[in-house]
Structures are given as structure tokens and as C-alpha cells.
Amino acid sequence: MQTPSVKVKVIMETYSNSFSLTSTNKTISLVLLGHWNKTTLPLIIKKLSSISLQHKHLEIDFKELESCDSSAIIYLISLIKQKEIHNVTLKNLGQYEALYTLYSTYFTPIPKAVLEKSYIFGAKNIGIHTVAIYLGIVRAVYFIGQAVYFMFLSLIQPKYIRFKAMLNHIETSALNALFIVGITSFLVGIVIAYQGSVQLQKFGANIFIVEMVCITMFREIAPLMTAIVIAGRTASSYTAEIGAMKITEEIDAMRTMGFEPTVFLTLPRIFALIIALPLLIFFSDMVSIFAGSIVAYLDLNVSFSEFINRMKDTVEIRHFLIGIFKGLFFGMAIAMIGCYRGFQVQNNTTSIGKYTTISVVNAIFVVIALNAIFSVILTQSGL
Amino acid sequence: MNIIEVHQLSTHFGNNLVHDNISFQVHSNEIFGILGGSGSGKTTLIRQMVMLQEIQQGSITLLNKDIASLSLEQSQAFKPSFSYLFQFGALYSFLNVIDNIGVMLKEYTQLPEDLIQTIAYTHLTMVGLPLSCAKLFPSQLSGGMKKRVALARALAMQPKLLFLDEPTSGLDPSSTQSFNELIVQLQQLLDLTIVIVTHDLNTIKHVLSRFILLDKTIIFEGNYEKALQEKSPTIQNFFKHKE
């Protein structure tokens, strides 16, 4: 018998064959229909989320359900657990009972800590970065110290020099770079001489092309150009080589066998570049001066023999020697940076790329910075 | 019903014959083992099944599809229906644990992000990993943890067919036990068909419903009890050293 004062409102709707809802004042009964799986679920979620299920008794009926996969089960569990619904009844679970029990045992909502954003995030980052920079400096100092120690040790006791490895590195990082160094030097030589010749012609000071090309090339441009090419080419390959060895645990293997990685990996590379870079700079000098003399001949009517004689008379040997001398330090810096970044690689694939990039950027910057320092010091001291 | 049918498969690398005319079937809802010594072609076989290596002679049929004849589009659509658990996990090093588990759902379905995350967290708990490792990257995990994450990743898509390449190698005995129990439990609840390459006696004894023993050809097919009764010295040897 029904009391006429209480009206029971019943709404029933069916949503595209995936579920039907019967809702009364206190109870919502959700009858699942058809297939609930990864493909149908996005639409179901959209429809269900627009319906308020809160503060009512929810009844879920699995009777008409044809198939159901784990994503759907997890969605249903999250629906039941997260919206604070009172009294959920599951009807006719049947074949899905085991699946439901399994996933409700292991069900894990997204932890709150992940969802909440920390307001001190910025401050925390400053701290993290400061510590990282400090540790980075400590590690770099330690690495440089170790390399320098073994360098001097190997000068006293040459058995520490791995000649074969060193020659190998000279071949790959210098001999194989001759072509690219040559072509860059040739082009830069042409450009410098050509731009200079336009200005010099205005004053009729054609012969000064010799000093201009030779001094700028010997002293500044050839060493810098060569060092930058080698920094891009060799620093990256050193980092990648050592980084790959670090990932495959070769470096750890060396340590356990008592082979000091500094002696076996770093030193041959440092020595290789200390020897090879001055030689490359000499090569670059020759090519760029040749390029300059071609421009001088074609543009300013300065013959090759005039060029050479003028060079002998007016260009002092110190300009050439300063360029070569700088090469020693550039070579050492490039090799050290390449190796140092290689040893920093961590055990994942993205880290090789990251440190190779850092290594090249560092090497080029350090070369330019060193060059500036040398330029000021040497000019101030009258050389 | 046969989920996998391998028919007269032969494979050779140069002069080295790896498979010599092998044929077998894997029935639905069974846990099938591929056993054999080192270099017996187990991994090559499983890699051919998951379309990583080409089939030189013979055919392999997965879920009624001849995998050699699938076009690029067909194979793309077919691939989500099975999962392959690599021996060392092969997790994506640029994604954290949770994103690794959810990566297939994210790419193949239109499910909302928070549900994908919930599914990922649920599977993380299911394979027995603590929530604290959810945001870690693969390089910060131990070998066993990587394997569990890889299993969670394989399960998240709920494939019909699961390939496991030495799932318990490198795990401690108690983890091996719980891993095996989990596999059996999941197989029953999720109606999976599982193909396992394994060396582990515990797995052979308690998990596999049937297995083949490979040594270029199939030298044995059956279960553990049947294998113990075999008189052939090769088979006896294989199991003797496992004890």
C-alpha cells in the first residue's frame, strides 16, 4: 500500500547500449549493458561523469554485461571508492566476480602527494641546484687534480703512458680531422684576406696584406678555429665513448681489476690532444696563409715570392709560436672536458646525449675564454 | 582452440642452423614453456613470434593470423593484442615507472589521464611494488624491480597473449615464488595464454601446463611429470642439473 503523500519519482534512461540508469529518490540502479572495454570506456566515462551519484544508494547490475576488461573494472572500482557513495550493492557479479575481487584487492588510487602541488617548489629547486653546482665543482676539481697528478707521475715514470692508445687517439681525433680543419682554415683565410684587401686598396697599402693575414692567422684565428673544430668533433666523441663504457660497466670492471681509468682512458686522450692540436694548428696556419696569398695575388697583385719574402722580413716568429703554445692548453682543456663529462654519464640512455651536448658547449666556451685570457696576458707582457 | 600454431619453422644464420623444421601448438588458456640450453634458439623463436625477427621458412599463426603476411597497418592494429616481457625489462628510460606502465593505454586508447594513472598504480600494487617507486626512473631501479614494472606494463593493456622471456631470472627465490604465483593467478582470472621462456625449475614444475624442449628441433613435448619418465639422456641431463 502506498501513502499518497510520498511521491516516488522514477527516471529511467538508457545510454547508447552501454548502461541504463534507473533513479529514484534514494537509489540509483545502474545496469551495465554490452561491452565495457578500453574502446567503449571513454564515452561511458563522459556520460557517467555528468550524472551525480552522490548521497544515494547505488546498485550496479552486471547481469546484462557481455564483456568487461580490466580497465573497465578498475574504472568501476574507482567510481565506487572515490565518490563517497553510501551503500553500494553489486548485483549478479557472476563471471566477473574473480576479476572484480582481484582488482579491488590491488586497487590503488593516485596518491594524494602526487596530486597536491608543493608551494615551496621554487625554493626547493634553488636549494637542489645550489647543492648540485657545489658538488659539480668539487667533482671537477677532484677530476682535474687526479688527471694532473697522473700526468706528472707519467712524466717521471713513462710506464704510465699508454702509447698505443695515445697513437690511436691521435689518429682518430687529429689525422682524421685534417680535411675539415684544412677546409675551414682555407675558407677563413680567404675571407680575412679578401675583406682586408678591400680596405688596404683604398690606401694603396697593398703589401700590408702580408702582415695582416699572417699575424691574425698565426696568433689568433688559426688556433681558435682549429680548437673550436676539435672541440666540436673530439670532445663529443670522448664523452660518448667514455659514457658508453660507463653504461656497460666497463669502467667499473677496470676499477675492480686495478686498472686506473684515469691512466687507461683519460691520460692517452689528454696526451693525444696536447700533441695533436699544435700540429693541427701548424697545418691550419699553412693552409690559411696559402689561401691569403692566393687572394693577395689575384686581388692586390702581390706575387707569391713577394708574399713569402715580406713575411720573412716583417712577421716575427713569436706570433707563430704563441699560436702553437696556446694549442697545448686548448688541447688539454678539450680532452679534460670531454673525459670529465664522459665519466659523469649515468646509467640511462638519455644521459649520453645530455652530457655530450654539455661537453661540446663547455669545450667551445673554455677555448674562447682561454683565448681571451691569453690575449690579454700576452699583449700586456709585451709579447 | 589453438592460440599459436608454429608450422615447419626453420631458421638459420649463415651456416648455423637454429631451428630445424619445428612445429607445435599452444592452446588457449595454457601456460606454455619454451625450454632449452643456451643457443638452442629459444629467444629467436619467441622473437619471431612477436614479429621482431623475420620468419625464413615455415609459418607462425597467432590468434588465427599468419603474422608473416600482415601488412604494416594490420600488424600495427594487431600488436596491442599481445605483450612481450623482455628479459631485462626494456623499460623506456625517459619515462618514470608510472608513465612506463601506462604508455600503451596512453597511446592506444582515449581514456582520461587520471584513469590511466589509477590503472597504472593498481598494476604497480598488483606486481608487488611499493608506491614510493612510482616516480622513479628505470635507471634507479634494481633488476628485479625493473622486471616487475615490465610485467605491470605488459598487463596494463590486458592482452590475450603474453610472452615472457626468462621472467624469473635474476630474482631471489621468494620473489620468484611470488612472481610464479602471480602469473598463475593472473592467467586464471584474466583468461590469458602465456608463453614463457625459462630455465627456472620452480617455474617448470609449478607454473607450466605444457612445454617443449628445444635443441634445434623439438626433443620433448609434454609436462614435467612426463619429462621425468623420459629415458632419453639429453632430457634426463637437462632436468638433472636443475635440481
mmCIF file of N, CA and C in Angstrom, chain A residues 15-108:
data_model
loop_
_atom_site.group_PDB
_atom_site.id
_atom_site.type_symbol
_atom_site.label_atom_id
_atom_site.label_comp_id
_atom_site.label_asym_id
_atom_site.label_seq_id
_atom_site.Cartn_x
_atom_site.Cartn_y
_atom_site.Cartn_z
ATOM 1 N N TYR A 15 21.696 4.697 -22.085
ATOM 2 C CA TYR A 15 22.729 5.435 -22.801
ATOM 3 C C TYR A 15 23.447 4.544 -23.803
ATOM 4 N N SER A 16 23.154 4.756 -25.023
ATOM 5 C CA SER A 16 23.798 4.091 -26.160
ATOM 6 C C SER A 16 24.265 2.662 -25.870
ATOM 7 N N ASN A 17 23.363 1.903 -25.344
ATOM 8 C CA ASN A 17 23.610 0.469 -25.125
ATOM 9 C C ASN A 17 24.768 0.145 -24.188
ATOM 10 N N SER A 18 25.248 1.121 -23.431
ATOM 11 C CA SER A 18 26.339 0.773 -22.529
ATOM 12 C C SER A 18 25.879 0.683 -21.075
ATOM 13 N N PHE A 19 24.859 1.436 -20.724
ATOM 14 C CA PHE A 19 24.275 1.233 -19.390
ATOM 15 C C PHE A 19 22.894 1.878 -19.358
ATOM 16 N N SER A 20 22.075 1.450 -18.395
ATOM 17 C CA SER A 20 20.815 2.153 -18.198
ATOM 18 C C SER A 20 20.709 2.548 -16.741
ATOM 19 N N LEU A 21 20.126 3.692 -16.513
ATOM 20 C CA LEU A 21 20.046 4.230 -15.170
ATOM 21 C C LEU A 21 18.589 4.290 -14.748
ATOM 22 N N THR A 22 18.336 3.773 -13.562
ATOM 23 C CA THR A 22 17.012 3.952 -13.003
ATOM 24 C C THR A 22 17.226 4.684 -11.700
ATOM 25 N N SER A 23 16.645 5.864 -11.612
ATOM 26 C CA SER A 23 16.967 6.613 -10.421
ATOM 27 C C SER A 23 15.701 6.961 -9.664
ATOM 28 N N THR A 24 15.676 6.663 -8.386
ATOM 29 C CA THR A 24 14.581 7.051 -7.508
ATOM 30 C C THR A 24 15.151 8.024 -6.501
ATOM 31 N N ASN A 25 14.349 8.413 -5.512
ATOM 32 C CA ASN A 25 14.825 9.372 -4.517
ATOM 33 C C ASN A 25 16.103 8.940 -3.839
ATOM 34 N N LYS A 26 16.137 7.689 -3.489
ATOM 35 C CA LYS A 26 17.252 7.236 -2.669
ATOM 36 C C LYS A 26 18.205 6.312 -3.396
ATOM 37 N N THR A 27 17.726 5.705 -4.453
ATOM 38 C CA THR A 27 18.542 4.669 -5.087
ATOM 39 C C THR A 27 18.767 4.969 -6.562
ATOM 40 N N ILE A 28 19.990 4.742 -6.965
ATOM 41 C CA ILE A 28 20.251 4.757 -8.404
ATOM 42 C C ILE A 28 20.634 3.350 -8.778
ATOM 43 N N SER A 29 19.954 2.815 -9.748
ATOM 44 C CA SER A 29 20.382 1.484 -10.134
ATOM 45 C C SER A 29 20.967 1.546 -11.534
ATOM 46 N N LEU A 30 22.189 1.080 -11.602
ATOM 47 C CA LEU A 30 22.966 1.179 -12.828
ATOM 48 C C LEU A 30 23.071 -0.208 -13.427
ATOM 49 N N VAL A 31 22.453 -0.406 -14.561
ATOM 50 C CA VAL A 31 22.522 -1.720 -15.211
ATOM 51 C C VAL A 31 23.539 -1.630 -16.345
ATOM 52 N N LEU A 32 24.565 -2.409 -16.237
ATOM 53 C CA LEU A 32 25.609 -2.375 -17.257
ATOM 54 C C LEU A 32 25.187 -3.216 -18.449
ATOM 55 N N LEU A 33 25.396 -2.676 -19.620
ATOM 56 C CA LEU A 33 24.987 -3.386 -20.834
ATOM 57 C C LEU A 33 26.158 -3.505 -21.806
ATOM 58 N N GLY A 34 26.069 -4.475 -22.648
ATOM 59 C CA GLY A 34 27.012 -4.574 -23.770
ATOM 60 C C GLY A 34 28.453 -4.798 -23.348
ATOM 61 N N HIS A 35 29.342 -4.169 -24.088
ATOM 62 C CA HIS A 35 30.779 -4.388 -23.876
ATOM 63 C C HIS A 35 31.405 -3.186 -23.186
ATOM 64 N N TRP A 36 32.077 -3.453 -22.095
ATOM 65 C CA TRP A 36 32.823 -2.397 -21.407
ATOM 66 C C TRP A 36 34.301 -2.686 -21.578
ATOM 67 N N ASN A 37 34.948 -1.946 -22.437
ATOM 68 C CA ASN A 37 36.377 -2.154 -22.593
ATOM 69 C C ASN A 37 37.074 -0.837 -22.915
ATOM 70 N N LYS A 38 38.340 -0.923 -23.197
ATOM 71 C CA LYS A 38 39.162 0.278 -23.394
ATOM 72 C C LYS A 38 38.606 1.188 -24.478
ATOM 73 N N THR A 39 37.981 0.586 -25.503
ATOM 74 C CA THR A 39 37.489 1.391 -26.623
ATOM 75 C C THR A 39 36.183 2.089 -26.276
ATOM 76 N N THR A 40 35.288 1.371 -25.574
ATOM 77 C CA THR A 40 33.989 1.970 -25.291
ATOM 78 C C THR A 40 34.040 2.863 -24.055
ATOM 79 N N LEU A 41 35.036 2.645 -23.233
ATOM 80 C CA LEU A 41 35.085 3.308 -21.935
ATOM 81 C C LEU A 41 35.125 4.844 -21.990
ATOM 82 N N PRO A 42 35.911 5.459 -22.878
ATOM 83 C CA PRO A 42 35.976 6.925 -22.860
ATOM 84 C C PRO A 42 34.597 7.576 -22.950
ATOM 85 N N LEU A 43 33.726 7.033 -23.819
ATOM 86 C CA LEU A 43 32.387 7.586 -23.987
ATOM 87 C C LEU A 43 31.549 7.373 -22.728
ATOM 88 N N ILE A 44 31.671 6.170 -22.160
ATOM 89 C CA ILE A 44 30.915 5.832 -20.954
ATOM 90 C C ILE A 44 31.287 6.791 -19.831
ATOM 91 N N ILE A 45 32.600 7.023 -19.705
ATOM 92 C CA ILE A 45 33.069 7.896 -18.625
ATOM 93 C C ILE A 45 32.492 9.294 -18.793
ATOM 94 N N LYS A 46 32.483 9.763 -20.022
ATOM 95 C CA LYS A 46 31.963 11.107 -20.297
ATOM 96 C C LYS A 46 30.508 11.208 -19.843
ATOM 97 N N LYS A 47 29.740 10.173 -20.169
ATOM 98 C CA LYS A 47 28.319 10.216 -19.833
ATOM 99 C C LYS A 47 28.081 10.049 -18.336
ATOM 100 N N LEU A 48 28.810 9.113 -17.753
ATOM 101 C CA LEU A 48 28.587 8.834 -16.331
ATOM 102 C C LEU A 48 29.029 9.998 -15.464
ATOM 103 N N SER A 49 30.086 10.702 -15.893
ATOM 104 C CA SER A 49 30.620 11.742 -15.023
ATOM 105 C C SER A 49 29.672 12.937 -14.954
ATOM 106 N N SER A 50 28.749 13.018 -15.926
ATOM 107 C CA SER A 50 27.813 14.144 -15.869
ATOM 108 C C SER A 50 26.640 13.861 -14.928
ATOM 109 N N ILE A 51 26.581 12.640 -14.434
ATOM 110 C CA ILE A 51 25.463 12.263 -13.563
ATOM 111 C C ILE A 51 25.931 12.251 -12.117
ATOM 112 N N SER A 52 25.209 12.918 -11.277
ATOM 113 C CA SER A 52 25.603 12.935 -9.874
ATOM 114 C C SER A 52 25.180 11.639 -9.197
ATOM 115 N N LEU A 53 26.150 10.965 -8.642
ATOM 116 C CA LEU A 53 25.849 9.695 -7.981
ATOM 117 C C LEU A 53 25.944 9.820 -6.472
ATOM 118 N N GLN A 54 26.155 11.039 -6.027
ATOM 119 C CA GLN A 54 26.445 11.184 -4.601
ATOM 120 C C GLN A 54 25.193 11.092 -3.719
ATOM 121 N N HIS A 55 25.449 10.690 -2.509
ATOM 122 C CA HIS A 55 24.427 10.635 -1.471
ATOM 123 C C HIS A 55 23.236 9.776 -1.822
ATOM 124 N N LYS A 56 23.480 8.780 -2.597
ATOM 125 C CA LYS A 56 22.382 7.876 -2.892
ATOM 126 C C LYS A 56 22.880 6.452 -2.778
ATOM 127 N N HIS A 57 21.934 5.577 -2.720
ATOM 128 C CA HIS A 57 22.291 4.173 -2.706
ATOM 129 C C HIS A 57 22.516 3.738 -4.150
ATOM 130 N N LEU A 58 23.667 3.151 -4.396
ATOM 131 C CA LEU A 58 23.977 2.780 -5.770
ATOM 132 C C LEU A 58 23.917 1.266 -5.940
ATOM 133 N N GLU A 59 23.233 0.877 -6.977
ATOM 134 C CA GLU A 59 23.115 -0.547 -7.260
ATOM 135 C C GLU A 59 23.706 -0.787 -8.644
ATOM 136 N N ILE A 60 24.694 -1.656 -8.712
ATOM 137 C CA ILE A 60 25.262 -1.935 -10.035
ATOM 138 C C ILE A 60 24.932 -3.367 -10.417
ATOM 139 N N ASP A 61 24.315 -3.497 -11.559
ATOM 140 C CA ASP A 61 23.884 -4.823 -12.000
ATOM 141 C C ASP A 61 24.723 -5.290 -13.192
ATOM 142 N N PHE A 62 25.381 -6.410 -13.005
ATOM 143 C CA PHE A 62 26.269 -6.929 -14.050
ATOM 144 C C PHE A 62 25.583 -7.945 -14.960
ATOM 145 N N LYS A 63 24.302 -8.170 -14.711
ATOM 146 C CA LYS A 63 23.631 -9.298 -15.354
ATOM 147 C C LYS A 63 23.675 -9.240 -16.879
ATOM 148 N N GLU A 64 23.446 -8.055 -17.429
ATOM 149 C CA GLU A 64 23.328 -7.923 -18.879
ATOM 150 C C GLU A 64 24.666 -7.662 -19.577
ATOM 151 N N LEU A 65 25.708 -7.570 -18.769
ATOM 152 C CA LEU A 65 27.007 -7.213 -19.329
ATOM 153 C C LEU A 65 27.561 -8.357 -20.172
ATOM 154 N N GLU A 66 28.028 -8.032 -21.367
ATOM 155 C CA GLU A 66 28.525 -9.096 -22.240
ATOM 156 C C GLU A 66 30.017 -9.343 -22.077
ATOM 157 N N SER A 67 30.785 -8.264 -21.950
ATOM 158 C CA SER A 67 32.211 -8.450 -21.681
ATOM 159 C C SER A 67 32.743 -7.230 -20.942
ATOM 160 N N CYS A 68 33.857 -7.449 -20.278
ATOM 161 C CA CYS A 68 34.359 -6.395 -19.411
ATOM 162 C C CYS A 68 35.849 -6.610 -19.249
ATOM 163 N N ASP A 69 36.651 -5.589 -19.489
ATOM 164 C CA ASP A 69 38.089 -5.794 -19.327
ATOM 165 C C ASP A 69 38.613 -5.103 -18.069
ATOM 166 N N SER A 70 39.897 -5.224 -17.851
ATOM 167 C CA SER A 70 40.451 -4.755 -16.582
ATOM 168 C C SER A 70 40.310 -3.249 -16.420
ATOM 169 N N SER A 71 40.461 -2.501 -17.512
ATOM 170 C CA SER A 71 40.330 -1.048 -17.411
ATOM 171 C C SER A 71 38.944 -0.671 -16.913
ATOM 172 N N ALA A 72 37.932 -1.363 -17.441
ATOM 173 C CA ALA A 72 36.565 -1.062 -17.049
ATOM 174 C C ALA A 72 36.331 -1.399 -15.584
ATOM 175 N N ILE A 73 36.866 -2.541 -15.161
ATOM 176 C CA ILE A 73 36.714 -2.941 -13.759
ATOM 177 C C ILE A 73 37.380 -1.904 -12.850
ATOM 178 N N ILE A 74 38.582 -1.486 -13.230
ATOM 179 C CA ILE A 74 39.284 -0.507 -12.409
ATOM 180 C C ILE A 74 38.512 0.813 -12.380
ATOM 181 N N TYR A 75 37.915 1.162 -13.496
ATOM 182 C CA TYR A 75 37.116 2.385 -13.530
ATOM 183 C C TYR A 75 35.936 2.281 -12.569
ATOM 184 N N LEU A 76 35.243 1.135 -12.603
ATOM 185 C CA LEU A 76 34.088 0.944 -11.711
ATOM 186 C C LEU A 76 34.525 1.020 -10.253
ATOM 187 N N ILE A 77 35.656 0.380 -9.947
ATOM 188 C CA ILE A 77 36.131 0.409 -8.565
ATOM 189 C C ILE A 77 36.447 1.842 -8.148
ATOM 190 N N SER A 78 37.092 2.585 -9.053
ATOM 191 C CA SER A 78 37.444 3.952 -8.690
ATOM 192 C C SER A 78 36.185 4.799 -8.515
ATOM 193 N N LEU A 79 35.165 4.490 -9.299
ATOM 194 C CA LEU A 79 33.888 5.199 -9.185
ATOM 195 C C LEU A 79 33.275 4.954 -7.814
ATOM 196 N N ILE A 80 33.313 3.705 -7.404
ATOM 197 C CA ILE A 80 32.710 3.337 -6.135
ATOM 198 C C ILE A 80 33.505 3.914 -4.974
ATOM 199 N N LYS A 81 34.833 3.845 -5.090
ATOM 200 C CA LYS A 81 35.644 4.214 -3.933
ATOM 201 C C LYS A 81 35.838 5.720 -3.810
ATOM 202 N N GLN A 82 35.886 6.411 -4.953
ATOM 203 C CA GLN A 82 36.270 7.805 -4.834
ATOM 204 C C GLN A 82 35.100 8.738 -4.591
ATOM 205 N N LYS A 83 34.004 8.515 -5.307
ATOM 206 C CA LYS A 83 32.833 9.331 -4.992
ATOM 207 C C LYS A 83 32.251 8.728 -3.723
ATOM 208 N N GLU A 84 32.052 9.571 -2.762
ATOM 209 C CA GLU A 84 31.603 8.996 -1.496
ATOM 210 C C GLU A 84 30.147 8.587 -1.583
ATOM 211 N N ILE A 85 29.984 7.408 -2.110
ATOM 212 C CA ILE A 85 28.623 6.910 -2.276
ATOM 213 C C ILE A 85 28.301 6.005 -1.100
ATOM 214 N N HIS A 86 27.110 6.168 -0.535
ATOM 215 C CA HIS A 86 26.719 5.295 0.557
ATOM 216 C C HIS A 86 26.195 3.991 -0.019
ATOM 217 N N ASN A 87 26.536 2.937 0.636
ATOM 218 C CA ASN A 87 25.948 1.630 0.322
ATOM 219 C C ASN A 87 25.936 1.281 -1.157
ATOM 220 N N VAL A 88 26.949 0.660 -1.583
ATOM 221 C CA VAL A 88 26.949 0.184 -2.957
ATOM 222 C C VAL A 88 26.602 -1.300 -2.941
ATOM 223 N N THR A 89 25.711 -1.682 -3.803
ATOM 224 C CA THR A 89 25.435 -3.116 -3.929
ATOM 225 C C THR A 89 25.808 -3.548 -5.338
ATOM 226 N N LEU A 90 26.488 -4.650 -5.408
ATOM 227 C CA LEU A 90 26.814 -5.198 -6.714
ATOM 228 C C LEU A 90 25.930 -6.409 -6.921
ATOM 229 N N LYS A 91 25.181 -6.387 -7.995
ATOM 230 C CA LYS A 91 24.263 -7.499 -8.240
ATOM 231 C C LYS A 91 24.749 -8.359 -9.394
ATOM 232 N N ASN A 92 24.555 -9.634 -9.276
ATOM 233 C CA ASN A 92 24.860 -10.574 -10.360
ATOM 234 C C ASN A 92 26.271 -10.447 -10.925
ATOM 235 N N LEU A 93 27.237 -10.356 -10.021
ATOM 236 C CA LEU A 93 28.622 -10.243 -10.491
ATOM 237 C C LEU A 93 29.009 -11.416 -11.377
ATOM 238 N N GLY A 94 28.592 -12.604 -10.948
ATOM 239 C CA GLY A 94 28.787 -13.796 -11.755
ATOM 240 C C GLY A 94 30.216 -14.020 -12.194
ATOM 241 N N GLN A 95 30.425 -14.103 -13.494
ATOM 242 C CA GLN A 95 31.744 -14.447 -14.034
ATOM 243 C C GLN A 95 32.782 -13.357 -13.759
ATOM 244 N N TYR A 96 32.309 -12.147 -13.425
ATOM 245 C CA TYR A 96 33.271 -11.069 -13.204
ATOM 246 C C TYR A 96 33.741 -10.989 -11.758
ATOM 247 N N GLU A 97 33.209 -11.865 -10.927
ATOM 248 C CA GLU A 97 33.494 -11.758 -9.501
ATOM 249 C C GLU A 97 34.991 -11.879 -9.209
ATOM 250 N N ALA A 98 35.622 -12.887 -9.836
ATOM 251 C CA ALA A 98 37.037 -13.117 -9.583
ATOM 252 C C ALA A 98 37.863 -11.914 -10.018
ATOM 253 N N LEU A 99 37.526 -11.402 -11.199
ATOM 254 C CA LEU A 99 38.232 -10.242 -11.739
ATOM 255 C C LEU A 99 38.045 -9.036 -10.810
ATOM 256 N N TYR A 100 36.800 -8.853 -10.371
ATOM 257 C CA TYR A 100 36.489 -7.730 -9.504
ATOM 258 C C TYR A 100 37.252 -7.849 -8.185
ATOM 259 N N THR A 101 37.248 -9.045 -7.622
ATOM 260 C CA THR A 101 37.943 -9.242 -6.352
ATOM 261 C C THR A 101 39.435 -8.976 -6.508
ATOM 262 N N LEU A 102 39.995 -9.498 -7.607
ATOM 263 C CA LEU A 102 41.429 -9.314 -7.853
ATOM 264 C C LEU A 102 41.785 -7.833 -7.892
ATOM 265 N N TYR A 103 41.054 -7.088 -8.696
ATOM 266 C CA TYR A 103 41.429 -5.686 -8.863
ATOM 267 C C TYR A 103 41.056 -4.843 -7.655
ATOM 268 N N SER A 104 39.993 -5.242 -6.921
ATOM 269 C CA SER A 104 39.712 -4.424 -5.745
ATOM 270 C C SER A 104 40.726 -4.694 -4.632
ATOM 271 N N THR A 105 41.337 -5.878 -4.639
ATOM 272 C CA THR A 105 42.406 -6.122 -3.651
ATOM 273 C C THR A 105 43.592 -5.203 -3.927
ATOM 274 N N TYR A 106 43.933 -5.082 -5.205
ATOM 275 C CA TYR A 106 45.139 -4.342 -5.542
ATOM 276 C C TYR A 106 44.870 -2.883 -5.877
ATOM 277 N N PHE A 107 43.587 -2.494 -5.898
ATOM 278 C CA PHE A 107 43.261 -1.148 -6.360
ATOM 279 C C PHE A 107 44.022 -0.071 -5.585
ATOM 280 N N THR A 108 44.652 0.798 -6.313
ATOM 281 C CA THR A 108 45.426 1.875 -5.696
ATOM 282 C C THR A 108 45.079 3.184 -6.390
#
